[in-house]
Short mmCIF file of C-alpha atoms in Angstrom, two decimals:
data_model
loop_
_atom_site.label_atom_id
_atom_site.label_comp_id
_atom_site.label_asym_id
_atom_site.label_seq_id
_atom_site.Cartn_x
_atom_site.Cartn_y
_atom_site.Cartn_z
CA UNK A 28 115.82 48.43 -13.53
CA UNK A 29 114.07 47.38 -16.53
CA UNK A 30 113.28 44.16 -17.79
CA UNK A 31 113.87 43.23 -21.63
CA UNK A 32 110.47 43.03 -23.82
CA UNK A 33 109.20 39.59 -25.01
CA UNK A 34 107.72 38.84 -28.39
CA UNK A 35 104.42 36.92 -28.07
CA UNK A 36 103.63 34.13 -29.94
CA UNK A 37 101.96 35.04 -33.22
CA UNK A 38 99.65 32.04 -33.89
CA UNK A 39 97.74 29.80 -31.31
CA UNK A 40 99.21 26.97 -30.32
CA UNK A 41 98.02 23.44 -32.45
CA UNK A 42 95.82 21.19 -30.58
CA UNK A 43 96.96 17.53 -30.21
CA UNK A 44 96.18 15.49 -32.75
CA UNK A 45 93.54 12.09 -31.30
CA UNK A 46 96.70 9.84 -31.40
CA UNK A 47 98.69 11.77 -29.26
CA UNK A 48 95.77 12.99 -27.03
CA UNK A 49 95.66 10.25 -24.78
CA UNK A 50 92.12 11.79 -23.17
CA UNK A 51 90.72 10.74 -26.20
CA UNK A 52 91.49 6.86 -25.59
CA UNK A 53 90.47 7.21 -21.76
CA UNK A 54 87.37 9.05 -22.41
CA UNK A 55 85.87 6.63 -24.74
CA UNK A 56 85.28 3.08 -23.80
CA UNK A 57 87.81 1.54 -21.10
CA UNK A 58 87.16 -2.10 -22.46
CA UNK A 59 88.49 -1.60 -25.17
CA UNK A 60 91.84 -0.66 -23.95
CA UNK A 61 91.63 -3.98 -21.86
CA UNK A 62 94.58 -6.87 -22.71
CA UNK A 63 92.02 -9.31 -24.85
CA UNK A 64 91.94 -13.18 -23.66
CA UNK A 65 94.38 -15.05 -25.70
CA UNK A 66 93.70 -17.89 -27.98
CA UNK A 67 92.97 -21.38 -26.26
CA UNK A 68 91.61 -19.27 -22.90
CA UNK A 69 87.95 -19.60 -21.91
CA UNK A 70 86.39 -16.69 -20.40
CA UNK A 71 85.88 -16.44 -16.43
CA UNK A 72 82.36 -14.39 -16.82
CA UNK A 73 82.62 -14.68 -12.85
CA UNK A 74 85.39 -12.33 -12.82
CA UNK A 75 83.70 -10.17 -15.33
CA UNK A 76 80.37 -10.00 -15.26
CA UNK A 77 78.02 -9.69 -18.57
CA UNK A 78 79.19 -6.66 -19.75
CA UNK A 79 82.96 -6.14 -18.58
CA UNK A 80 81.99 -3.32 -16.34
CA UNK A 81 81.76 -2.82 -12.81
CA UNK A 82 80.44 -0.44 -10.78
CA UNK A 83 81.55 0.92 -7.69
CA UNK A 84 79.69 -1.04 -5.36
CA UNK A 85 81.11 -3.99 -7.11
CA UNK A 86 84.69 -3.01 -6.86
CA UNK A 87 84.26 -2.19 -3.57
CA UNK A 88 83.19 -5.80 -2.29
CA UNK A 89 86.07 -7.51 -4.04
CA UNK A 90 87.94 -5.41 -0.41
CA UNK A 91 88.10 -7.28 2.50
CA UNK A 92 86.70 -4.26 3.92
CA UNK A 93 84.00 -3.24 1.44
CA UNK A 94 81.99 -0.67 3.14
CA UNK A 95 85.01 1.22 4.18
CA UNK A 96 86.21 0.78 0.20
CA UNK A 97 83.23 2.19 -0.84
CA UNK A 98 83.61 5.10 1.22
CA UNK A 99 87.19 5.65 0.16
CA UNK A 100 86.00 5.15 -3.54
CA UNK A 101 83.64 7.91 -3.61
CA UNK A 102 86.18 10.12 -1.33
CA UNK A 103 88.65 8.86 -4.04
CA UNK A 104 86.07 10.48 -7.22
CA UNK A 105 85.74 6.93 -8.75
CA UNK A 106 84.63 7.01 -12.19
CA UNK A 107 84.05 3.61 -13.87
CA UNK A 108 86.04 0.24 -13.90
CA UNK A 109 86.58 -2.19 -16.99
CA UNK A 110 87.14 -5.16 -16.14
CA UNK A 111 88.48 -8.96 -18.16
CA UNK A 112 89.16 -12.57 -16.86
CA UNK A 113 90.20 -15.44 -18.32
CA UNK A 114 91.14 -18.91 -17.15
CA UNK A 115 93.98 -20.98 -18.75
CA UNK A 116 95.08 -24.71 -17.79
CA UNK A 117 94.51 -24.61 -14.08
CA UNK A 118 95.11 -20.85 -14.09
CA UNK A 119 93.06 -17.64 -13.59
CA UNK A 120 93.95 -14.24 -15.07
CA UNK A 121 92.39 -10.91 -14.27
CA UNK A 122 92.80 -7.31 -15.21
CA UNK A 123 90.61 -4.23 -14.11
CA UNK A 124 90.83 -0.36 -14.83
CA UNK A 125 89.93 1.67 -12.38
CA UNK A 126 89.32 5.46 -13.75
CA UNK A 127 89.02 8.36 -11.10
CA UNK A 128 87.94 11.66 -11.73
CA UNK A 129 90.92 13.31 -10.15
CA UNK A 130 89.50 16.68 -9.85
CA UNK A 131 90.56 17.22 -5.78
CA UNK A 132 93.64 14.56 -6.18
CA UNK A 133 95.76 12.06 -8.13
CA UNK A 134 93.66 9.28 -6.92
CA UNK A 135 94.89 6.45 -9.37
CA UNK A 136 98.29 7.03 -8.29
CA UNK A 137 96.74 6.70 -4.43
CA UNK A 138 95.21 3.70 -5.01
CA UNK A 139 98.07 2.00 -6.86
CA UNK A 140 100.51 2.94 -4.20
CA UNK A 141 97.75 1.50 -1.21
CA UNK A 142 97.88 -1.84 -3.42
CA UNK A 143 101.35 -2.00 -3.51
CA UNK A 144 102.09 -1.15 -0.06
CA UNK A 145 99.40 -4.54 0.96
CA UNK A 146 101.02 -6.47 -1.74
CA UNK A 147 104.20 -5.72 -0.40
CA UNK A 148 103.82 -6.93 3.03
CA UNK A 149 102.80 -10.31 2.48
CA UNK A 150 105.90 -12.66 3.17
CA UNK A 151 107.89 -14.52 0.55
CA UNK A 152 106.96 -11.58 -2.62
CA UNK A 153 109.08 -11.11 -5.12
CA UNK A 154 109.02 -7.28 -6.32
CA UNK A 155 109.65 -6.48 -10.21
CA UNK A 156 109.44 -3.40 -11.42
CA UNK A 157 107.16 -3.13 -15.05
CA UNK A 158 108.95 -1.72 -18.09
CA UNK A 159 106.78 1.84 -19.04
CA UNK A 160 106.37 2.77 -15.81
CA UNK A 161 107.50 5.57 -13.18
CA UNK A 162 106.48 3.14 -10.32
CA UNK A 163 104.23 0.30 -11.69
CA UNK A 164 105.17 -3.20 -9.72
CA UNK A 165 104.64 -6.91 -10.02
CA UNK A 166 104.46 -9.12 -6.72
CA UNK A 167 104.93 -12.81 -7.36
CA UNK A 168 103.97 -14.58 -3.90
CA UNK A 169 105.85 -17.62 -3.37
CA UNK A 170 103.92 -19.16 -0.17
CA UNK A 171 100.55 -20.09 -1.61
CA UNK A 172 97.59 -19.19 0.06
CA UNK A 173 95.74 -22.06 1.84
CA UNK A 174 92.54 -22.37 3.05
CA UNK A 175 90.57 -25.60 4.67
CA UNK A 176 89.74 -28.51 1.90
CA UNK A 177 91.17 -26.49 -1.14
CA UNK A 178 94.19 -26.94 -3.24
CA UNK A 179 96.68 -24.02 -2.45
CA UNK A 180 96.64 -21.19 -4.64
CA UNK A 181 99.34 -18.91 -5.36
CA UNK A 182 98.96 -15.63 -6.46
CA UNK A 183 100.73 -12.52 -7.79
CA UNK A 184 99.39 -9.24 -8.89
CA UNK A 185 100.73 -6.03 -10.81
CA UNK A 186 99.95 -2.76 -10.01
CA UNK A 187 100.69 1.04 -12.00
CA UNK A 188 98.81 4.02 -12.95
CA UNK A 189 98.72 6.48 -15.73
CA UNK A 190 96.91 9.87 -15.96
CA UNK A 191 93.27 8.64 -14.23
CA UNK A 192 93.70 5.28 -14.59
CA UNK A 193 94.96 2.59 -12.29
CA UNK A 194 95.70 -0.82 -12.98
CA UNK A 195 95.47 -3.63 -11.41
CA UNK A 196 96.21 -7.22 -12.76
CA UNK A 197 95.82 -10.42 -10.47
CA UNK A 198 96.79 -13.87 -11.56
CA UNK A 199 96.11 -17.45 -9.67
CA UNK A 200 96.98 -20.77 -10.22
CA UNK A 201 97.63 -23.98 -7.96
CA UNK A 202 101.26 -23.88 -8.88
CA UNK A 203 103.80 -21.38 -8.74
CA UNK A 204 102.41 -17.90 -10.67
CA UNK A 205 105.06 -17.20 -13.96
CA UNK A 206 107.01 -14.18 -12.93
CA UNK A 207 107.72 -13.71 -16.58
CA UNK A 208 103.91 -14.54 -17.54
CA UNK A 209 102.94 -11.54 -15.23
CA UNK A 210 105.49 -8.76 -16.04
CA UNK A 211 104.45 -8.97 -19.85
CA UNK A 212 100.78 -9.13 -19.20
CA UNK A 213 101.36 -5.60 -16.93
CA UNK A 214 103.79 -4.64 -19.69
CA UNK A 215 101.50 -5.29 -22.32
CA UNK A 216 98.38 -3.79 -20.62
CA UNK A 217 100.50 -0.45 -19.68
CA UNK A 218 101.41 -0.18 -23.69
CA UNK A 219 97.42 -0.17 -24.55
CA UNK A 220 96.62 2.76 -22.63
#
C-alpha cells in the first residue's frame, strides 16, 4: 500500500513578530510587567526591598518552612522574582513574579497549584476564578487572622501562571479584603504579562 506524496512547504516559516512573542516580555525585565502602585498609595519598601527584586533565599523565607522552600526552589529551577507593595488606607497590597526555568518541568504551574491547594484549605475562603486564566484563583478569607495584642487582619490572595511565570498577589487589611478589589488586581496583572 502506498501512501500519497506531500508537497513541502516552499518558504520558511516567519518568526513572531516582539509583540506577539511573549519570550520577549518575560526575558527582559520582570518589573516592568509588575501592576504599578496607584495614585494616593505609598510604597511598602518592606514588602519590596530597594530594588523590586528578590532572590531566592528571600522568597524562600517569606515560607513558613523556608529551608525546605529553598530546597524545593532550586529543585523547582527558580529563576528570578519581581516583586511590588503598596499600602492604601489601612490596607496592604502585594504582588510577586516568580519565573522558573522550566527546563525538567512546568514548575510555575506547580507552584501555583501548591498555593492554591494551602489557600484553599483555610476555613471560611471564598474561591473566584480570574478572567484570562485556565486555572488562576482568588481566595478571599472571611475569618481574619488573629494573633496576641494585634488588630485582626484579613487576608486574601490570587494565584495563576502563564508560560514560566507564576503569580502570586496577597492583599491585607483590618477589615474585610474587597473580593472585587482583588479579582481586578489578578485580572489586571494577568493582562500585563
Amino acid at each position: 500500500m502506498s501512501q500519497p506524496v506531500i508537497q513541502q512547504a516552499k518558504s520558511e516559516a516567519e518568526p513572531l513578530s516582539a509583540a506577539q512573542d511573549r519570550r520577549v516580555k518575560t526575558d527582559g525585565d520582570l518589573r516592568k510587567l509588575l501592576l504599578k502602585k496607584p495614585s494616593g498609595a505609598r510604597t511598602a519598601d518592606e514588602l519590596t526591598g530597594d530594588d523590586g527584586w528578590m532572590d531566592m533565599a528571600g522568597y524562600a523565607n517569606t515560607y513558613e518552612h523556608a529551608g525546605e522552600e529553598f530546597v524545593q526552589l532550586i529543585e523547582s529551577e527558580f529563576r528570578r522574582a519581581a516583586v511590588t507593595g503598596w499600602k492604601s488606607g489601612s490596607g496592604s497590597v502585594e504582588i510577586r513574579l516568580i519565573q522558573y526555568r522550566q527546563e525538567e518541568n512546568l514548575a510555575a504551574r506547580g507552584a501555583t497549584e501548591n498555593n492554591q491547594y494551602a489557600a484553599e484549605a483555610r476555613p471560611g475562603t471564598r474561591i473566584l476564578p480570574v478572567r484570562g486564566t485556565t486555572d488562576g484563583q482568588v481566595y478571599v478569607h472571611s475569618r481574619p487572622r488573629t494573633r496576641p495584642g494585634e488588630p485582626p487582619d484579613y487576608t486574601a490572595e490570587a494565584f495563576a501562571w502563564r508560560g514560566d511565570i507564576a503569580v502570586e498577589i496577597f492583599a491585607w487589611d483590618s477589615r474585610p479584603v474587597s473580593v472585587a478589589k482583588v479579582v481586578d488586581l489578578a485580572e489586571r496583572q494577568m493582562e500585563r504579562l
